[in-house]
Amino acid sequence: MSAFKEDGWVWTNGRLVPWKEATIHVASHVIHYGSSLFEGFRTYDTPKGSALFRLQDHTRRLYNSCKIYRMDIPYSQDEFNAAVLETVRANKLKACYVRPIVYRGYGTLGVDPFPNPVDCAILVWEWGKYLGAEALEDGVDVCISSWWRMAPNTFPALAKAGANYMNSQLIRMEAKVDGYAEGIALNIRGHVSEGSGENLFLVLNGTVHTPSLSASVLPGITRDSVIAIVKDLGMNIVEETIPREMLYIADEVFFTGSAAEITPIRSVDRIVIGGGRRGPVTKKLQEEFFAVINGEKEDTRHWLTYL
Ligand SMILES: Cc1ncc(COP(=O)(O)O)c(C=O)c1O
């Protein structure tokens, strides 16, 4: 569950303002046309202090998202990183979720976004385990969504755009109404893409597989982290086209994401995956991932930025 800190601070266009004053006008372009690009990641409470997970990589992805949509952020990436740190510090939360967002603001309401300002904000709040605390061990039941992910050359999947999340909402609502924790979308070619807010991996005969970046997926930072861990553990990882039925016969399937972290999937369309609970590879990857983000193991990959 998320808990807003209503006596906290939000960074907007270069300065911290009280949470309740961080508002925008209803005539802002973003409200009408979904013109926002954003990020989401966690700050973890470690024995060495609060640490932001892959801050620079998230900022880089934000700038890439904005580049695709021809939005110039009026700050350097270093300045933006400093603003994120300033916001986390100001809110005095040891662990939190961080949400930088860049959007077309108040100006004109034609579809053409160029006349409108590029506004930036950074907010933080406390956010528990996205798919439930038990999910990390027990796994979740998911379905294949009847909604597809965006087709190539419609909405660019590599950009983390607010508008893409209308598609995510359709996937998520359908899953919820039908009694599943989450939905997995196929892409326009009928191949496995991703969850509404998570990348997807499967393990089959000791090899780890994940859809390639051309499968209409977000280039997840957790996805990238898991790929690195898999390689470091000496296992095979393949980024490829994945047919739907490969999920059903997999030994293990799991989601990755800043919110979901590494969440095992125990069934897909009510077909039990492997032993119907977290498998050994998923467990191993979780152990390594959580040991690093919780500061229990040396951060040899330089993923953490301490406050
Ligand atoms: C659609 C989608 N795919 C994948 C991810 C996972 O990306 P990351 O690991 O960078 O959080 C997210 C999370 O924001 C997402 O919204």
mmCIF file of C-alpha atoms and ligand atoms in Angstrom:
data_model
loop_
_atom_site.group_PDB
_atom_site.id
_atom_site.type_symbol
_atom_site.label_atom_id
_atom_site.label_comp_id
_atom_site.label_asym_id
_atom_site.label_seq_id
_atom_site.Cartn_x
_atom_site.Cartn_y
_atom_site.Cartn_z
ATOM 1 C CA MET A 1 0.000 0.000 0.000
ATOM 2 C CA SER A 2 1.169 3.535 -0.607
ATOM 3 C CA ALA A 3 1.094 6.162 2.103
ATOM 4 C CA PHE A 4 1.495 9.790 1.112
ATOM 5 C CA LYS A 5 3.424 12.025 3.478
ATOM 6 C CA GLU A 6 1.137 15.007 3.312
ATOM 7 C CA ASP A 7 3.369 17.110 5.517
ATOM 8 C CA GLY A 8 6.308 16.343 3.234
ATOM 9 C CA TRP A 9 7.946 18.088 0.292
ATOM 10 C CA VAL A 10 7.759 17.834 -3.476
ATOM 11 C CA TRP A 11 10.440 19.152 -5.801
ATOM 12 C CA THR A 12 8.864 21.124 -8.637
ATOM 13 C CA ASN A 13 10.832 22.966 -11.302
ATOM 14 C CA GLY A 14 13.877 23.596 -9.177
ATOM 15 C CA ARG A 15 12.506 24.078 -5.667
ATOM 16 C CA LEU A 16 10.933 22.153 -2.829
ATOM 17 C CA VAL A 17 7.311 23.018 -2.085
ATOM 18 C CA PRO A 18 4.968 21.603 0.571
ATOM 19 C CA TRP A 19 3.192 18.425 -0.618
ATOM 20 C CA LYS A 20 -0.226 20.078 -0.605
ATOM 21 C CA GLU A 21 0.961 22.982 -2.760
ATOM 22 C CA ALA A 22 2.377 20.742 -5.501
ATOM 23 C CA THR A 23 -0.647 21.150 -7.788
ATOM 24 C CA ILE A 24 -1.182 21.874 -11.490
ATOM 25 C CA HIS A 25 -3.949 23.525 -13.506
ATOM 26 C CA VAL A 26 -6.631 21.348 -15.128
ATOM 27 C CA ALA A 27 -5.824 23.012 -18.454
ATOM 28 C CA SER A 28 -2.325 21.509 -18.399
ATOM 29 C CA HIS A 29 -1.508 19.606 -21.594
ATOM 30 C CA VAL A 30 -0.586 16.434 -19.677
ATOM 31 C CA ILE A 31 -4.062 16.026 -18.235
ATOM 32 C CA HIS A 32 -5.718 16.034 -21.635
ATOM 33 C CA TYR A 33 -3.193 14.179 -23.769
ATOM 34 C CA GLY A 34 -1.157 12.029 -21.380
ATOM 35 C CA SER A 35 2.065 13.886 -22.182
ATOM 36 C CA SER A 36 4.268 12.742 -19.306
ATOM 37 C CA LEU A 37 7.425 10.679 -18.944
ATOM 38 C CA PHE A 38 8.324 9.343 -15.570
ATOM 39 C CA GLU A 39 10.440 7.064 -13.423
ATOM 40 C CA GLY A 40 9.887 4.917 -10.380
ATOM 41 C CA PHE A 41 12.418 3.335 -8.057
ATOM 42 C CA ARG A 42 13.084 2.569 -4.444
ATOM 43 C CA THR A 43 15.232 3.957 -1.681
ATOM 44 C CA TYR A 44 16.183 1.185 0.733
ATOM 45 C CA ASP A 45 16.938 1.420 4.442
ATOM 46 C CA THR A 46 20.322 -0.267 4.844
ATOM 47 C CA PRO A 47 22.673 -0.604 7.836
ATOM 48 C CA LYS A 48 24.874 2.034 6.154
ATOM 49 C CA GLY A 49 21.974 4.488 5.743
ATOM 50 C CA SER A 50 19.314 5.042 3.082
ATOM 51 C CA ALA A 51 20.387 4.023 -0.410
ATOM 52 C CA LEU A 52 18.794 4.823 -3.770
ATOM 53 C CA PHE A 53 18.765 1.915 -6.202
ATOM 54 C CA ARG A 54 20.394 2.680 -9.569
ATOM 55 C CA LEU A 55 19.580 6.394 -9.410
ATOM 56 C CA GLN A 56 21.786 7.327 -12.370
ATOM 57 C CA ASP A 57 20.304 4.582 -14.548
ATOM 58 C CA HIS A 58 16.763 5.662 -13.792
ATOM 59 C CA THR A 59 17.625 9.268 -14.572
ATOM 60 C CA ARG A 60 19.260 8.184 -17.829
ATOM 61 C CA ARG A 61 16.126 6.259 -18.813
ATOM 62 C CA LEU A 62 14.010 9.327 -17.995
ATOM 63 C CA TYR A 63 16.166 11.479 -20.265
ATOM 64 C CA ASN A 64 15.920 8.823 -22.995
ATOM 65 C CA SER A 65 12.131 8.729 -22.640
ATOM 66 C CA CYS A 66 12.042 12.518 -22.983
ATOM 67 C CA LYS A 67 14.364 12.411 -25.992
ATOM 68 C CA ILE A 68 11.969 10.081 -27.805
ATOM 69 C CA TYR A 69 9.168 12.582 -27.153
ATOM 70 C CA ARG A 70 11.314 15.621 -28.085
ATOM 71 C CA MET A 71 11.135 17.081 -24.578
ATOM 72 C CA ASP A 72 14.186 18.966 -23.359
ATOM 73 C CA ILE A 73 14.648 18.791 -19.607
ATOM 74 C CA PRO A 74 16.137 22.122 -18.484
ATOM 75 C CA TYR A 75 18.621 20.435 -16.107
ATOM 76 C CA SER A 76 21.666 18.265 -16.599
ATOM 77 C CA GLN A 77 21.393 14.653 -15.448
ATOM 78 C CA ASP A 78 23.766 15.454 -12.570
ATOM 79 C CA GLU A 79 21.538 18.338 -11.494
ATOM 80 C CA PHE A 80 18.498 16.078 -11.709
ATOM 81 C CA ASN A 81 20.200 13.401 -9.594
ATOM 82 C CA ALA A 82 21.048 16.057 -7.011
ATOM 83 C CA ALA A 83 17.400 17.167 -6.984
ATOM 84 C CA VAL A 84 16.270 13.572 -6.356
ATOM 85 C CA LEU A 85 18.669 13.303 -3.414
ATOM 86 C CA GLU A 86 17.499 16.668 -2.072
ATOM 87 C CA THR A 87 13.866 15.495 -2.214
ATOM 88 C CA VAL A 88 14.531 12.175 -0.480
ATOM 89 C CA ARG A 89 16.539 13.942 2.240
ATOM 90 C CA ALA A 90 13.890 16.629 2.786
ATOM 91 C CA ASN A 91 11.197 14.025 3.383
ATOM 92 C CA LYS A 92 13.193 12.184 6.034
ATOM 93 C CA LEU A 93 11.933 8.760 4.986
ATOM 94 C CA LYS A 94 14.440 5.968 5.460
ATOM 95 C CA ALA A 95 12.825 3.797 2.807
ATOM 96 C CA CYS A 96 10.563 5.154 0.091
ATOM 97 C CA TYR A 97 9.483 4.999 -3.520
ATOM 98 C CA VAL A 98 10.757 7.819 -5.734
ATOM 99 C CA ARG A 99 8.729 9.207 -8.629
ATOM 100 C CA PRO A 100 10.390 11.776 -10.902
ATOM 101 C CA ILE A 101 8.013 13.020 -13.609
ATOM 102 C CA VAL A 102 8.446 15.358 -16.592
ATOM 103 C CA TYR A 103 5.367 16.647 -18.357
ATOM 104 C CA ARG A 104 3.899 19.205 -20.718
ATOM 105 C CA GLY A 105 2.375 21.875 -18.533
ATOM 106 C CA TYR A 106 0.036 24.829 -18.843
ATOM 107 C CA GLY A 107 0.026 26.848 -22.063
ATOM 108 C CA THR A 108 -2.213 25.833 -24.941
ATOM 109 C CA LEU A 109 -4.542 22.903 -25.488
ATOM 110 C CA GLY A 110 -3.836 21.958 -29.065
ATOM 111 C CA VAL A 111 -2.472 18.455 -29.515
ATOM 112 C CA ASP A 112 0.883 19.985 -30.578
ATOM 113 C CA PRO A 113 2.887 19.844 -27.342
ATOM 114 C CA PHE A 114 5.692 22.209 -28.389
ATOM 115 C CA PRO A 115 4.085 25.489 -27.209
ATOM 116 C CA ASN A 116 3.790 24.130 -23.674
ATOM 117 C CA PRO A 117 6.440 24.260 -20.960
ATOM 118 C CA VAL A 118 8.348 21.146 -19.929
ATOM 119 C CA ASP A 119 7.688 20.898 -16.193
ATOM 120 C CA CYS A 120 9.458 18.577 -13.764
ATOM 121 C CA ALA A 121 8.541 17.189 -10.380
ATOM 122 C CA ILE A 122 9.963 14.653 -7.952
ATOM 123 C CA LEU A 123 7.839 13.085 -5.272
ATOM 124 C CA VAL A 124 8.450 10.339 -2.758
ATOM 125 C CA TRP A 125 6.182 8.213 -0.630
ATOM 126 C CA GLU A 126 6.197 5.023 1.384
ATOM 127 C CA TRP A 127 5.204 2.059 -0.734
ATOM 128 C CA GLY A 128 5.053 -1.500 0.619
ATOM 129 C CA LYS A 129 5.409 -4.679 -1.405
ATOM 130 C CA TYR A 130 3.588 -4.113 -4.710
ATOM 131 C CA LEU A 131 2.044 -7.552 -5.139
ATOM 132 C CA GLY A 132 1.801 -8.241 -1.387
ATOM 133 C CA ALA A 133 4.520 -9.216 1.102
ATOM 134 C CA GLU A 134 3.656 -12.944 0.932
ATOM 135 C CA ALA A 135 3.952 -12.850 -2.864
ATOM 136 C CA LEU A 136 7.756 -12.722 -2.681
ATOM 137 C CA GLU A 137 7.753 -16.214 -1.201
ATOM 138 C CA ASP A 138 4.442 -17.784 -2.173
ATOM 139 C CA GLY A 139 4.206 -16.393 -5.691
ATOM 140 C CA VAL A 140 1.184 -14.953 -7.480
ATOM 141 C CA ASP A 141 -1.527 -16.277 -9.782
ATOM 142 C CA VAL A 142 -1.619 -14.464 -13.095
ATOM 143 C CA CYS A 143 -3.407 -14.665 -16.445
ATOM 144 C CA ILE A 144 -2.601 -13.889 -20.043
ATOM 145 C CA SER A 145 -4.412 -10.644 -20.749
ATOM 146 C CA SER A 146 -6.835 -10.297 -23.619
ATOM 147 C CA TRP A 147 -5.247 -6.859 -24.101
ATOM 148 C CA TRP A 148 -2.064 -6.652 -26.160
ATOM 149 C CA ARG A 149 0.919 -4.435 -25.477
ATOM 150 C CA MET A 150 1.350 -1.447 -27.789
ATOM 151 C CA ALA A 151 2.304 -2.309 -31.372
ATOM 152 C CA PRO A 152 5.658 -1.068 -32.683
ATOM 153 C CA ASN A 153 5.379 2.428 -34.133
ATOM 154 C CA THR A 154 2.280 3.269 -32.135
ATOM 155 C CA PHE A 155 3.417 4.102 -28.598
ATOM 156 C CA PRO A 156 7.165 3.586 -28.119
ATOM 157 C CA ALA A 157 7.506 0.932 -25.432
ATOM 158 C CA LEU A 158 11.089 1.919 -24.589
ATOM 159 C CA ALA A 159 9.795 5.258 -23.277
ATOM 160 C CA LYS A 160 8.223 5.176 -19.834
ATOM 161 C CA ALA A 161 5.331 7.408 -20.840
ATOM 162 C CA GLY A 162 2.223 8.127 -18.791
ATOM 163 C CA ALA A 163 0.083 7.367 -21.831
ATOM 164 C CA ASN A 164 1.416 3.783 -21.988
ATOM 165 C CA TYR A 165 -0.156 3.176 -18.630
ATOM 166 C CA MET A 166 -3.661 3.401 -20.086
ATOM 167 C CA ASN A 167 -2.779 0.080 -21.725
ATOM 168 C CA SER A 168 -1.356 -1.140 -18.402
ATOM 169 C CA GLN A 169 -4.564 -0.152 -16.631
ATOM 170 C CA LEU A 170 -6.663 -2.248 -19.018
ATOM 171 C CA ILE A 171 -4.423 -5.252 -18.359
ATOM 172 C CA ARG A 172 -4.435 -4.719 -14.615
ATOM 173 C CA MET A 173 -8.192 -4.136 -14.299
ATOM 174 C CA GLU A 174 -9.066 -7.202 -16.340
ATOM 175 C CA ALA A 175 -6.778 -9.366 -14.210
ATOM 176 C CA LYS A 176 -8.226 -7.994 -10.986
ATOM 177 C CA VAL A 177 -11.856 -8.374 -12.051
ATOM 178 C CA ASP A 178 -11.129 -11.966 -13.081
ATOM 179 C CA GLY A 179 -9.468 -12.773 -9.740
ATOM 180 C CA TYR A 180 -5.777 -12.694 -10.693
ATOM 181 C CA ALA A 181 -2.960 -10.725 -9.091
ATOM 182 C CA GLU A 182 -1.664 -9.473 -12.445
ATOM 183 C CA GLY A 183 -1.957 -9.932 -16.199
ATOM 184 C CA ILE A 184 0.740 -10.757 -18.735
ATOM 185 C CA ALA A 185 0.316 -9.049 -22.075
ATOM 186 C CA LEU A 186 1.307 -10.523 -25.406
ATOM 187 C CA ASN A 187 2.618 -8.245 -28.125
ATOM 188 C CA ILE A 188 0.984 -7.674 -31.491
ATOM 189 C CA ARG A 189 2.715 -10.777 -32.886
ATOM 190 C CA GLY A 190 1.215 -12.908 -30.120
ATOM 191 C CA HIS A 191 4.485 -13.372 -28.262
ATOM 192 C CA VAL A 192 5.047 -12.811 -24.552
ATOM 193 C CA SER A 193 5.708 -9.163 -23.721
ATOM 194 C CA GLU A 194 5.415 -8.121 -20.039
ATOM 195 C CA GLY A 195 3.102 -7.509 -17.102
ATOM 196 C CA SER A 196 1.195 -4.249 -16.655
ATOM 197 C CA GLY A 197 4.092 -2.916 -14.588
ATOM 198 C CA GLU A 198 6.722 -5.652 -14.589
ATOM 199 C CA ASN A 199 9.125 -7.432 -16.900
ATOM 200 C CA LEU A 200 8.930 -11.192 -17.108
ATOM 201 C CA PHE A 201 11.434 -14.055 -16.915
ATOM 202 C CA LEU A 202 11.117 -17.814 -17.110
ATOM 203 C CA VAL A 203 13.466 -20.662 -16.273
ATOM 204 C CA LEU A 204 13.431 -23.787 -18.411
ATOM 205 C CA ASN A 205 15.946 -26.639 -18.138
ATOM 206 C CA GLY A 206 18.379 -24.447 -16.240
ATOM 207 C CA THR A 207 18.387 -21.560 -18.723
ATOM 208 C CA VAL A 208 16.832 -18.189 -17.920
ATOM 209 C CA HIS A 209 14.761 -16.610 -20.708
ATOM 210 C CA THR A 210 13.250 -13.133 -21.048
ATOM 211 C CA PRO A 211 11.541 -11.346 -23.955
ATOM 212 C CA SER A 212 13.936 -9.192 -25.960
ATOM 213 C CA LEU A 213 13.638 -5.401 -26.022
ATOM 214 C CA SER A 214 11.838 -5.585 -29.375
ATOM 215 C CA ALA A 215 8.891 -7.414 -27.736
ATOM 216 C CA SER A 216 7.206 -4.098 -26.736
ATOM 217 C CA VAL A 217 8.678 -4.108 -23.238
ATOM 218 C CA LEU A 218 9.975 -1.373 -20.986
ATOM 219 C CA PRO A 219 13.770 -1.663 -20.661
ATOM 220 C CA GLY A 220 13.446 -2.412 -16.963
ATOM 221 C CA ILE A 221 16.278 -1.506 -14.638
ATOM 222 C CA THR A 222 15.408 -4.517 -12.466
ATOM 223 C CA ARG A 223 15.385 -6.631 -15.641
ATOM 224 C CA ASP A 224 18.891 -5.383 -16.366
ATOM 225 C CA SER A 225 19.949 -6.081 -12.757
ATOM 226 C CA VAL A 226 18.596 -9.633 -12.872
ATOM 227 C CA ILE A 227 20.361 -10.291 -16.181
ATOM 228 C CA ALA A 228 23.618 -9.130 -14.567
ATOM 229 C CA ILE A 229 23.084 -11.360 -11.524
ATOM 230 C CA VAL A 230 22.215 -14.377 -13.690
ATOM 231 C CA LYS A 231 25.457 -13.888 -15.634
ATOM 232 C CA ASP A 232 27.488 -13.416 -12.446
ATOM 233 C CA LEU A 233 26.045 -16.671 -11.093
ATOM 234 C CA GLY A 234 27.326 -18.380 -14.222
ATOM 235 C CA MET A 235 23.894 -19.245 -15.583
ATOM 236 C CA ASN A 236 22.728 -18.941 -19.181
ATOM 237 C CA ILE A 237 20.442 -16.054 -20.047
ATOM 238 C CA VAL A 238 18.647 -15.705 -23.390
ATOM 239 C CA GLU A 239 16.785 -12.599 -24.569
ATOM 240 C CA GLU A 240 14.457 -13.840 -27.259
ATOM 241 C CA THR A 241 10.976 -14.285 -28.699
ATOM 242 C CA ILE A 242 8.887 -16.283 -26.236
ATOM 243 C CA PRO A 243 5.724 -18.127 -27.275
ATOM 244 C CA ARG A 244 2.878 -18.041 -24.749
ATOM 245 C CA GLU A 245 2.881 -21.781 -24.148
ATOM 246 C CA MET A 246 6.524 -21.673 -23.023
ATOM 247 C CA LEU A 247 5.218 -20.042 -19.840
ATOM 248 C CA TYR A 248 2.969 -23.008 -19.110
ATOM 249 C CA ILE A 249 5.770 -25.566 -19.415
ATOM 250 C CA ALA A 250 8.448 -23.475 -17.671
ATOM 251 C CA ASP A 251 10.015 -24.698 -14.431
ATOM 252 C CA GLU A 252 9.805 -21.203 -12.967
ATOM 253 C CA VAL A 253 8.333 -17.850 -13.999
ATOM 254 C CA PHE A 254 8.841 -14.544 -12.218
ATOM 255 C CA PHE A 255 8.202 -10.815 -12.551
ATOM 256 C CA THR A 256 10.788 -8.085 -12.065
ATOM 257 C CA GLY A 257 10.258 -4.393 -11.409
ATOM 258 C CA SER A 258 11.135 -1.551 -9.064
ATOM 259 C CA ALA A 259 7.776 -1.978 -7.381
ATOM 260 C CA ALA A 260 7.431 -5.788 -7.680
ATOM 261 C CA GLU A 261 11.197 -6.447 -7.199
ATOM 262 C CA ILE A 262 11.499 -10.197 -7.969
ATOM 263 C CA THR A 263 8.082 -11.808 -7.542
ATOM 264 C CA PRO A 264 7.553 -15.502 -8.338
ATOM 265 C CA ILE A 265 4.561 -16.576 -10.433
ATOM 266 C CA ARG A 266 2.953 -19.828 -9.295
ATOM 267 C CA SER A 267 0.306 -20.181 -11.979
ATOM 268 C CA VAL A 268 -0.537 -18.763 -15.391
ATOM 269 C CA ASP A 269 -4.152 -19.122 -16.554
ATOM 270 C CA ARG A 270 -4.624 -21.539 -13.615
ATOM 271 C CA ILE A 271 -1.916 -23.810 -15.019
ATOM 272 C CA VAL A 272 0.484 -24.543 -12.171
ATOM 273 C CA ILE A 273 4.092 -23.542 -12.920
ATOM 274 C CA GLY A 274 6.727 -26.026 -11.782
ATOM 275 C CA GLY A 275 6.053 -26.993 -8.168
ATOM 276 C CA GLY A 276 3.453 -24.233 -7.729
ATOM 277 C CA ARG A 277 5.710 -22.163 -5.504
ATOM 278 C CA ARG A 278 8.911 -20.134 -5.708
ATOM 279 C CA GLY A 279 11.518 -22.177 -7.544
ATOM 280 C CA PRO A 280 15.234 -22.535 -6.664
ATOM 281 C CA VAL A 281 16.546 -20.161 -9.330
ATOM 282 C CA THR A 282 14.044 -17.433 -8.402
ATOM 283 C CA LYS A 283 15.037 -17.881 -4.757
ATOM 284 C CA LYS A 284 18.741 -17.619 -5.563
ATOM 285 C CA LEU A 285 18.215 -14.466 -7.618
ATOM 286 C CA GLN A 286 16.083 -12.919 -4.889
ATOM 287 C CA GLU A 287 18.731 -13.707 -2.258
ATOM 288 C CA GLU A 288 21.461 -12.007 -4.264
ATOM 289 C CA PHE A 289 19.242 -9.037 -5.209
ATOM 290 C CA PHE A 290 17.958 -8.439 -1.678
ATOM 291 C CA ALA A 291 21.410 -8.913 -0.129
ATOM 292 C CA VAL A 292 22.716 -6.087 -2.323
ATOM 293 C CA ILE A 293 19.790 -3.689 -1.956
ATOM 294 C CA ASN A 294 19.570 -4.236 1.773
ATOM 295 C CA GLY A 295 23.271 -3.465 2.095
ATOM 296 C CA GLU A 296 24.097 -6.936 3.449
ATOM 297 C CA LYS A 297 26.527 -7.713 0.661
ATOM 298 C CA GLU A 298 29.155 -5.540 -0.955
ATOM 299 C CA ASP A 299 27.734 -3.434 -3.759
ATOM 300 C CA THR A 300 30.343 -4.459 -6.322
ATOM 301 C CA ARG A 301 28.157 -3.323 -9.239
ATOM 302 C CA HIS A 302 27.786 0.213 -7.820
ATOM 303 C CA TRP A 303 24.001 0.121 -7.829
ATOM 304 C CA LEU A 304 23.472 2.058 -4.618
ATOM 305 C CA THR A 305 23.717 5.792 -3.985
ATOM 306 C CA TYR A 306 23.776 6.575 -0.275
ATOM 307 C CA LEU A 307 22.014 9.697 0.983
HETATM 308 C C1 LIG B 1 5.353 -1.666 -18.065
HETATM 309 C C2 LIG B 1 6.517 -1.917 -17.173
HETATM 310 N N1 LIG B 1 7.392 -2.880 -17.496
HETATM 311 C C3 LIG B 1 8.462 -3.131 -16.725
HETATM 312 C C4 LIG B 1 8.693 -2.432 -15.565
HETATM 313 C C5 LIG B 1 9.908 -2.729 -14.735
HETATM 314 O O1 LIG B 1 10.850 -1.702 -14.882
HETATM 315 P P1 LIG B 1 11.852 -1.328 -13.709
HETATM 316 O O2 LIG B 1 12.546 -2.573 -13.331
HETATM 317 O O3 LIG B 1 12.771 -0.328 -14.298
HETATM 318 O O4 LIG B 1 11.035 -0.781 -12.614
HETATM 319 C C6 LIG B 1 7.800 -1.438 -15.180
HETATM 320 C C7 LIG B 1 8.035 -0.694 -13.951
HETATM 321 O O5 LIG B 1 7.947 0.449 -13.848
HETATM 322 C C8 LIG B 1 6.690 -1.161 -16.016
HETATM 323 O O6 LIG B 1 5.817 -0.211 -15.686
#
